[in-house]
PDB file of C-alpha atoms in Angstrom:
ATOM      1  CA  LYS U  29     -55.930  52.536  39.005  1.00  0.00           C
ATOM      2  CA  GLN U  30     -59.529  52.201  37.835  1.00  0.00           C
ATOM      3  CA  GLU U  31     -62.518  51.992  40.110  1.00  0.00           C
ATOM      4  CA  VAL U  32     -66.169  51.900  39.612  1.00  0.00           C
ATOM      5  CA  THR U  33     -68.545  52.964  42.640  1.00  0.00           C
ATOM      6  CA  GLN U  34     -72.581  52.140  42.204  1.00  0.00           C
ATOM      7  CA  ILE U  35     -74.615  54.066  43.894  1.00  0.00           C
ATOM      8  CA  PRO U  36     -77.166  53.227  45.877  1.00  0.00           C
ATOM      9  CA  ALA U  37     -76.382  50.112  46.975  1.00  0.00           C
ATOM     10  CA  ALA U  38     -80.290  48.870  47.161  1.00  0.00           C
ATOM     11  CA  LEU U  39     -83.409  51.229  46.131  1.00  0.00           C
ATOM     12  CA  SER U  40     -86.271  49.563  46.507  1.00  0.00           C
ATOM     13  CA  VAL U  41     -89.521  51.845  44.433  1.00  0.00           C
ATOM     14  CA  PRO U  42     -93.227  50.800  43.831  1.00  0.00           C
ATOM     15  CA  GLU U  43     -94.229  48.967  40.471  1.00  0.00           C
ATOM     16  CA  GLY U  44     -94.330  51.647  37.275  1.00  0.00           C
ATOM     17  CA  GLU U  45     -92.255  53.772  38.579  1.00  0.00           C
ATOM     18  CA  ASN U  46     -89.182  55.010  36.350  1.00  0.00           C
ATOM     19  CA  LEU U  47     -85.549  55.092  37.911  1.00  0.00           C
ATOM     20  CA  VAL U  48     -81.945  55.461  37.646  1.00  0.00           C
ATOM     21  CA  LEU U  49     -78.983  53.306  38.111  1.00  0.00           C
ATOM     22  CA  ASN U  50     -76.160  55.118  39.052  1.00  0.00           C
ATOM     23  CA  CYS U  51     -71.731  53.659  37.908  1.00  0.00           C
ATOM     24  CA  SER U  52     -68.959  56.105  38.051  1.00  0.00           C
ATOM     25  CA  PHE U  53     -65.543  55.419  37.059  1.00  0.00           C
ATOM     26  CA  THR U  54     -61.926  56.804  38.308  1.00  0.00           C
ATOM     27  CA  ASP U  55     -60.092  56.770  35.086  1.00  0.00           C
ATOM     28  CA  SER U  56     -62.337  58.123  31.786  1.00  0.00           C
ATOM     29  CA  ALA U  57     -59.699  56.062  29.672  1.00  0.00           C
ATOM     30  CA  ILE U  58     -61.689  52.807  28.697  1.00  0.00           C
ATOM     31  CA  TYR U  59     -62.881  50.383  26.422  1.00  0.00           C
ATOM     32  CA  ASN U  60     -66.266  49.744  27.398  1.00  0.00           C
ATOM     33  CA  LEU U  61     -68.472  49.979  29.763  1.00  0.00           C
ATOM     34  CA  GLN U  62     -71.374  47.345  30.684  1.00  0.00           C
ATOM     35  CA  TRP U  63     -74.348  46.760  33.116  1.00  0.00           C
ATOM     36  CA  PHE U  64     -75.702  43.079  34.380  1.00  0.00           C
ATOM     37  CA  ARG U  65     -78.434  41.704  36.148  1.00  0.00           C
ATOM     38  CA  GLN U  66     -77.657  38.846  38.994  1.00  0.00           C
ATOM     39  CA  ASP U  67     -81.126  37.152  40.202  1.00  0.00           C
ATOM     40  CA  PRO U  68     -80.494  35.680  43.537  1.00  0.00           C
ATOM     41  CA  GLY U  69     -78.223  32.263  42.881  1.00  0.00           C
ATOM     42  CA  LYS U  70     -77.985  32.686  39.347  1.00  0.00           C
ATOM     43  CA  GLY U  71     -75.548  34.028  37.272  1.00  0.00           C
ATOM     44  CA  LEU U  72     -75.090  37.318  35.668  1.00  0.00           C
ATOM     45  CA  THR U  73     -76.990  38.135  32.403  1.00  0.00           C
ATOM     46  CA  SER U  74     -75.788  40.995  29.864  1.00  0.00           C
ATOM     47  CA  LEU U  75     -78.005  43.617  30.061  1.00  0.00           C
ATOM     48  CA  LEU U  76     -76.052  47.090  27.287  1.00  0.00           C
ATOM     49  CA  LEU U  77     -72.633  47.502  26.180  1.00  0.00           C
ATOM     50  CA  ILE U  78     -71.312  50.440  25.319  1.00  0.00           C
ATOM     51  CA  GLN U  79     -68.900  51.152  23.510  1.00  0.00           C
ATOM     52  CA  SER U  80     -66.706  54.188  24.436  1.00  0.00           C
ATOM     53  CA  SER U  81     -67.475  56.487  21.319  1.00  0.00           C
ATOM     54  CA  GLN U  82     -70.844  55.841  22.174  1.00  0.00           C
ATOM     55  CA  ARG U  83     -73.519  57.616  24.529  1.00  0.00           C
ATOM     56  CA  GLU U  84     -75.910  55.859  24.799  1.00  0.00           C
ATOM     57  CA  GLN U  85     -77.540  52.135  24.249  1.00  0.00           C
ATOM     58  CA  THR U  86     -81.376  50.614  24.081  1.00  0.00           C
ATOM     59  CA  SER U  87     -82.789  47.675  24.720  1.00  0.00           C
ATOM     60  CA  GLY U  88     -86.844  47.571  25.096  1.00  0.00           C
ATOM     61  CA  ARG U  89     -87.399  49.501  28.470  1.00  0.00           C
ATOM     62  CA  LEU U  90     -83.735  49.479  29.559  1.00  0.00           C
ATOM     63  CA  ASN U  91     -81.471  52.731  28.736  1.00  0.00           C
ATOM     64  CA  ALA U  92     -77.667  53.104  29.049  1.00  0.00           C
ATOM     65  CA  SER U  93     -76.193  56.352  29.108  1.00  0.00           C
ATOM     66  CA  LEU U  94     -72.276  57.141  29.070  1.00  0.00           C
ATOM     67  CA  ASP U  95     -70.828  60.348  29.689  1.00  0.00           C
ATOM     68  CA  LYS U  96     -66.850  58.489  29.382  1.00  0.00           C
ATOM     69  CA  SER U  97     -65.728  62.630  30.350  1.00  0.00           C
ATOM     70  CA  SER U  98     -66.976  62.512  33.547  1.00  0.00           C
ATOM     71  CA  GLY U  99     -66.667  58.821  33.898  1.00  0.00           C
ATOM     72  CA  ARG U 100     -70.326  58.355  34.607  1.00  0.00           C
ATOM     73  CA  SER U 101     -73.074  56.185  32.977  1.00  0.00           C
ATOM     74  CA  THR U 102     -76.931  55.426  34.055  1.00  0.00           C
ATOM     75  CA  LEU U 103     -78.884  52.996  33.625  1.00  0.00           C
ATOM     76  CA  TYR U 104     -82.787  54.555  32.600  1.00  0.00           C
ATOM     77  CA  ILE U 105     -85.233  51.695  33.921  1.00  0.00           C
ATOM     78  CA  ALA U 106     -89.124  52.416  32.183  1.00  0.00           C
ATOM     79  CA  ALA U 107     -91.839  51.243  34.088  1.00  0.00           C
ATOM     80  CA  SER U 108     -90.324  49.367  36.511  1.00  0.00           C
ATOM     81  CA  GLN U 109     -91.910  45.597  36.700  1.00  0.00           C
ATOM     82  CA  PRO U 110     -91.709  43.249  39.711  1.00  0.00           C
ATOM     83  CA  GLY U 111     -89.366  40.944  37.768  1.00  0.00           C
ATOM     84  CA  ASP U 112     -87.031  43.149  37.429  1.00  0.00           C
ATOM     85  CA  SER U 113     -86.071  43.097  40.705  1.00  0.00           C
ATOM     86  CA  ALA U 114     -82.433  42.167  40.760  1.00  0.00           C
ATOM     87  CA  THR U 115     -79.000  43.204  41.305  1.00  0.00           C
ATOM     88  CA  TYR U 116     -77.395  45.012  38.651  1.00  0.00           C
ATOM     89  CA  LEU U 117     -73.697  45.190  38.226  1.00  0.00           C
ATOM     90  CA  CYS U 118     -71.874  47.877  35.762  1.00  0.00           C
ATOM     91  CA  ALA U 119     -68.160  47.221  34.555  1.00  0.00           C
ATOM     92  CA  VAL U 120     -65.749  48.548  32.174  1.00  0.00           C
ATOM     93  CA  ILE U 121     -63.126  47.166  30.603  1.00  0.00           C
ATOM     94  CA  GLY U 122     -60.070  50.526  31.125  1.00  0.00           C
ATOM     95  CA  VAL U 123     -57.239  50.586  28.524  1.00  0.00           C
ATOM     96  CA  ASP U 124     -54.890  49.788  31.200  1.00  0.00           C
ATOM     97  CA  SER U 125     -56.693  46.783  32.548  1.00  0.00           C
ATOM     98  CA  ASN U 126     -55.502  44.304  30.143  1.00  0.00           C
ATOM     99  CA  TYR U 127     -58.335  43.853  29.216  1.00  0.00           C
ATOM    100  CA  GLN U 128     -60.262  43.264  32.456  1.00  0.00           C
ATOM    101  CA  LEU U 129     -63.534  44.565  33.469  1.00  0.00           C
ATOM    102  CA  ILE U 130     -63.316  46.413  36.675  1.00  0.00           C
ATOM    103  CA  TRP U 131     -66.269  45.313  38.730  1.00  0.00           C
ATOM    104  CA  GLY U 132     -69.008  48.081  40.559  1.00  0.00           C
ATOM    105  CA  ALA U 133     -70.390  46.536  43.535  1.00  0.00           C
ATOM    106  CA  GLY U 134     -73.667  46.462  42.114  1.00  0.00           C
ATOM    107  CA  THR U 135     -77.489  47.726  43.234  1.00  0.00           C
ATOM    108  CA  LYS U 136     -79.069  45.777  44.739  1.00  0.00           C
ATOM    109  CA  LEU U 137     -83.850  46.803  43.047  1.00  0.00           C
ATOM    110  CA  ILE U 138     -86.722  45.689  44.705  1.00  0.00           C
ATOM    111  CA  ILE U 139     -89.926  46.547  42.582  1.00  0.00           C
ATOM    112  CA  LYS U 140     -92.806  46.404  44.983  1.00  0.00           C
ATOM    113  CA  PRO U 141     -95.932  45.109  43.118  1.00  0.00           C
TER     114      PRO U 141
ATOM    115  CA  SER P  23     -75.828  30.804  18.740  1.00  0.00           C
ATOM    116  CA  GLN P  24     -73.338  30.695  21.622  1.00  0.00           C
ATOM    117  CA  THR P  25     -74.005  29.243  24.712  1.00  0.00           C
ATOM    118  CA  ILE P  26     -71.730  28.337  27.787  1.00  0.00           C
ATOM    119  CA  HIS P  27     -72.321  25.773  30.203  1.00  0.00           C
ATOM    120  CA  GLN P  28     -70.941  25.402  34.054  1.00  0.00           C
ATOM    121  CA  TRP P  29     -71.164  21.790  35.431  1.00  0.00           C
ATOM    122  CA  PRO P  30     -71.689  20.653  38.375  1.00  0.00           C
ATOM    123  CA  ALA P  31     -74.521  23.540  39.639  1.00  0.00           C
ATOM    124  CA  THR P  32     -73.939  22.902  43.215  1.00  0.00           C
ATOM    125  CA  LEU P  33     -71.528  20.889  44.924  1.00  0.00           C
ATOM    126  CA  VAL P  34     -70.594  20.112  48.256  1.00  0.00           C
ATOM    127  CA  GLN P  35     -67.186  19.129  49.630  1.00  0.00           C
ATOM    128  CA  PRO P  36     -65.459  18.991  52.989  1.00  0.00           C
ATOM    129  CA  VAL P  37     -61.666  20.611  53.543  1.00  0.00           C
ATOM    130  CA  GLY P  38     -59.330  19.071  51.965  1.00  0.00           C
ATOM    131  CA  SER P  39     -61.159  17.289  49.295  1.00  0.00           C
ATOM    132  CA  PRO P  40     -60.269  17.936  45.627  1.00  0.00           C
ATOM    133  CA  LEU P  41     -61.809  20.256  42.973  1.00  0.00           C
ATOM    134  CA  SER P  42     -62.830  20.447  39.708  1.00  0.00           C
ATOM    135  CA  LEU P  43     -65.588  22.341  37.951  1.00  0.00           C
ATOM    136  CA  GLU P  44     -66.112  22.226  34.190  1.00  0.00           C
ATOM    137  CA  CYS P  45     -66.790  25.472  32.123  1.00  0.00           C
ATOM    138  CA  THR P  46     -67.266  24.904  28.038  1.00  0.00           C
ATOM    139  CA  VAL P  47     -68.644  26.912  25.194  1.00  0.00           C
ATOM    140  CA  GLU P  48     -70.563  26.363  22.198  1.00  0.00           C
ATOM    141  CA  GLY P  49     -71.274  28.025  19.119  1.00  0.00           C
ATOM    142  CA  THR P  50     -67.319  30.282  19.130  1.00  0.00           C
ATOM    143  CA  SER P  51     -64.185  29.538  18.298  1.00  0.00           C
ATOM    144  CA  ASN P  52     -60.542  30.998  20.353  1.00  0.00           C
ATOM    145  CA  PRO P  53     -62.973  32.755  22.903  1.00  0.00           C
ATOM    146  CA  ASN P  54     -61.388  34.018  25.725  1.00  0.00           C
ATOM    147  CA  LEU P  55     -62.336  32.706  28.797  1.00  0.00           C
ATOM    148  CA  TYR P  56     -62.835  33.221  32.888  1.00  0.00           C
ATOM    149  CA  TRP P  57     -63.247  32.128  36.286  1.00  0.00           C
ATOM    150  CA  TYR P  58     -65.041  34.660  38.733  1.00  0.00           C
ATOM    151  CA  ARG P  59     -65.521  34.250  42.645  1.00  0.00           C
ATOM    152  CA  GLN P  60     -68.370  35.841  44.311  1.00  0.00           C
ATOM    153  CA  ALA P  61     -68.199  35.389  47.978  1.00  0.00           C
ATOM    154  CA  ALA P  62     -71.549  35.701  49.323  1.00  0.00           C
ATOM    155  CA  GLY P  63     -72.377  39.338  49.557  1.00  0.00           C
ATOM    156  CA  ARG P  64     -69.388  40.510  48.071  1.00  0.00           C
ATOM    157  CA  GLY P  65     -69.069  41.194  44.637  1.00  0.00           C
ATOM    158  CA  LEU P  66     -66.800  39.522  41.447  1.00  0.00           C
ATOM    159  CA  GLN P  67     -63.070  38.898  42.161  1.00  0.00           C
ATOM    160  CA  LEU P  68     -61.613  37.410  38.383  1.00  0.00           C
ATOM    161  CA  LEU P  69     -59.308  34.296  39.318  1.00  0.00           C
ATOM    162  CA  PHE P  70     -57.877  33.054  36.228  1.00  0.00           C
ATOM    163  CA  TYR P  71     -58.181  34.089  32.630  1.00  0.00           C
ATOM    164  CA  SER P  72     -56.726  32.303  29.252  1.00  0.00           C
ATOM    165  CA  VAL P  73     -56.334  34.255  25.559  1.00  0.00           C
ATOM    166  CA  GLY P  74     -56.017  30.548  24.535  1.00  0.00           C
ATOM    167  CA  ILE P  75     -54.978  26.710  24.806  1.00  0.00           C
ATOM    168  CA  GLY P  76     -52.267  26.386  27.464  1.00  0.00           C
ATOM    169  CA  GLN P  77     -52.934  30.225  28.424  1.00  0.00           C
ATOM    170  CA  ILE P  78     -53.259  30.883  31.584  1.00  0.00           C
ATOM    171  CA  SER P  79     -52.807  33.955  34.029  1.00  0.00           C
ATOM    172  CA  SER P  80     -53.660  33.871  37.985  1.00  0.00           C
ATOM    173  CA  GLU P  81     -55.383  37.448  39.124  1.00  0.00           C
ATOM    174  CA  VAL P  82     -54.998  36.136  42.731  1.00  0.00           C
ATOM    175  CA  PRO P  83     -52.627  34.060  44.796  1.00  0.00           C
ATOM    176  CA  GLN P  84     -54.540  30.763  45.962  1.00  0.00           C
ATOM    177  CA  ASN P  85     -54.717  27.329  46.625  1.00  0.00           C
ATOM    178  CA  LEU P  86     -56.655  27.051  42.667  1.00  0.00           C
ATOM    179  CA  SER P  87     -55.518  26.266  39.648  1.00  0.00           C
ATOM    180  CA  ALA P  88     -57.132  27.096  36.276  1.00  0.00           C
ATOM    181  CA  SER P  89     -56.658  24.734  32.300  1.00  0.00           C
ATOM    182  CA  ARG P  90     -57.490  25.229  29.449  1.00  0.00           C
ATOM    183  CA  PRO P  91     -56.971  21.277  27.542  1.00  0.00           C
ATOM    184  CA  GLN P  92     -59.488  22.423  24.435  1.00  0.00           C
ATOM    185  CA  ASP P  93     -59.613  25.415  22.465  1.00  0.00           C
ATOM    186  CA  ARG P  94     -64.028  25.733  24.488  1.00  0.00           C
ATOM    187  CA  GLN P  95     -62.665  23.892  27.523  1.00  0.00           C
ATOM    188  CA  PHE P  96     -62.384  25.838  31.298  1.00  0.00           C
ATOM    189  CA  ILE P  97     -61.156  23.736  34.386  1.00  0.00           C
ATOM    190  CA  LEU P  98     -60.472  24.622  37.416  1.00  0.00           C
ATOM    191  CA  SER P  99     -59.105  22.654  40.196  1.00  0.00           C
ATOM    192  CA  SER P 100     -57.387  22.334  43.852  1.00  0.00           C
ATOM    193  CA  LYS P 101     -55.511  19.162  45.357  1.00  0.00           C
ATOM    194  CA  LYS P 102     -57.083  20.335  48.535  1.00  0.00           C
ATOM    195  CA  LEU P 103     -60.022  23.185  49.511  1.00  0.00           C
ATOM    196  CA  LEU P 104     -60.232  25.120  52.309  1.00  0.00           C
ATOM    197  CA  LEU P 105     -63.452  26.106  53.945  1.00  0.00           C
ATOM    198  CA  SER P 106     -62.326  30.145  52.547  1.00  0.00           C
ATOM    199  CA  ASP P 107     -63.004  28.809  48.840  1.00  0.00           C
ATOM    200  CA  SER P 108     -66.916  28.163  48.950  1.00  0.00           C
ATOM    201  CA  GLY P 109     -68.612  30.417  47.056  1.00  0.00           C
ATOM    202  CA  PHE P 110     -70.534  30.899  43.990  1.00  0.00           C
ATOM    203  CA  TYR P 111     -67.747  30.572  40.682  1.00  0.00           C
ATOM    204  CA  LEU P 112     -68.473  32.038  37.201  1.00  0.00           C
ATOM    205  CA  CYS P 113     -66.909  31.112  34.143  1.00  0.00           C
ATOM    206  CA  ALA P 114     -67.436  33.518  31.167  1.00  0.00           C
ATOM    207  CA  TRP P 115     -66.549  34.105  27.563  1.00  0.00           C
ATOM    208  CA  GLN P 116     -66.055  36.968  25.551  1.00  0.00           C
ATOM    209  CA  SER P 117     -64.997  37.000  21.324  1.00  0.00           C
ATOM    210  CA  SER P 118     -62.070  39.324  21.894  1.00  0.00           C
ATOM    211  CA  GLY P 119     -60.057  41.856  24.145  1.00  0.00           C
ATOM    212  CA  ALA P 120     -62.677  44.323  24.808  1.00  0.00           C
ATOM    213  CA  SER P 121     -65.972  42.671  23.553  1.00  0.00           C
ATOM    214  CA  GLU P 122     -68.967  41.691  25.415  1.00  0.00           C
ATOM    215  CA  GLN P 123     -68.344  39.056  28.643  1.00  0.00           C
ATOM    216  CA  TYR P 124     -71.063  36.306  28.427  1.00  0.00           C
ATOM    217  CA  PHE P 125     -71.568  34.244  31.767  1.00  0.00           C
ATOM    218  CA  GLY P 126     -72.726  30.783  32.485  1.00  0.00           C
ATOM    219  CA  PRO P 127     -75.006  29.808  35.105  1.00  0.00           C
ATOM    220  CA  GLY P 128     -72.530  29.145  37.899  1.00  0.00           C
ATOM    221  CA  THR P 129     -71.659  26.583  40.096  1.00  0.00           C
ATOM    222  CA  ARG P 130     -72.749  27.343  44.009  1.00  0.00           C
ATOM    223  CA  LEU P 131     -69.348  25.308  46.155  1.00  0.00           C
ATOM    224  CA  THR P 132     -69.868  24.804  49.951  1.00  0.00           C
ATOM    225  CA  VAL P 133     -66.607  23.725  51.409  1.00  0.00           C
ATOM    226  CA  THR P 134     -67.833  21.996  55.089  1.00  0.00           C
TER     227      THR P 134
END
């Protein structure tokens, strides 16, 4: 059974720092991995989607990598800003999951001004 | 471009009352549609998904039900709400099974 883990559960860093959020999954047989952002009381915003055949995707200051064989993905945020404060969630669609997203519990990120 | 709507944005209902939450998607055809619930401080729980009109799959047993009367409309219902139904309800769509999922703004439900 696919399980997704995000470490750390919470992270607080000063503004301007580069940071990395981690996501690991137990079964490497996936179709894709998706990173989301959720602001308090709001819906989820899709940040990046990495297909299983891809190694990374970039959008602005965000870069997501995927190492399927080791079951890991990282979300790199460059030059962090207070507006980046949110909960970041990763989710995978496993080959055996009937196209359902399997979710991590999220990392709550606080960027201190 | 595609847009997903949910309403109402917030709802306070007494225990035992009925529920109807609506989700509509614009700008796409035959999307896969999903209902999730997020309890306070917890992760997302998939409640229902639909791959077409009238096709509903349930992930967890509960007193909730879902319907898809039109291609781009997904409704979450209950005949009698329980306190445990309180939470943040999110609707999502995707164009095909393994593509990107997009979420609506959510409905905050408080059962009193």
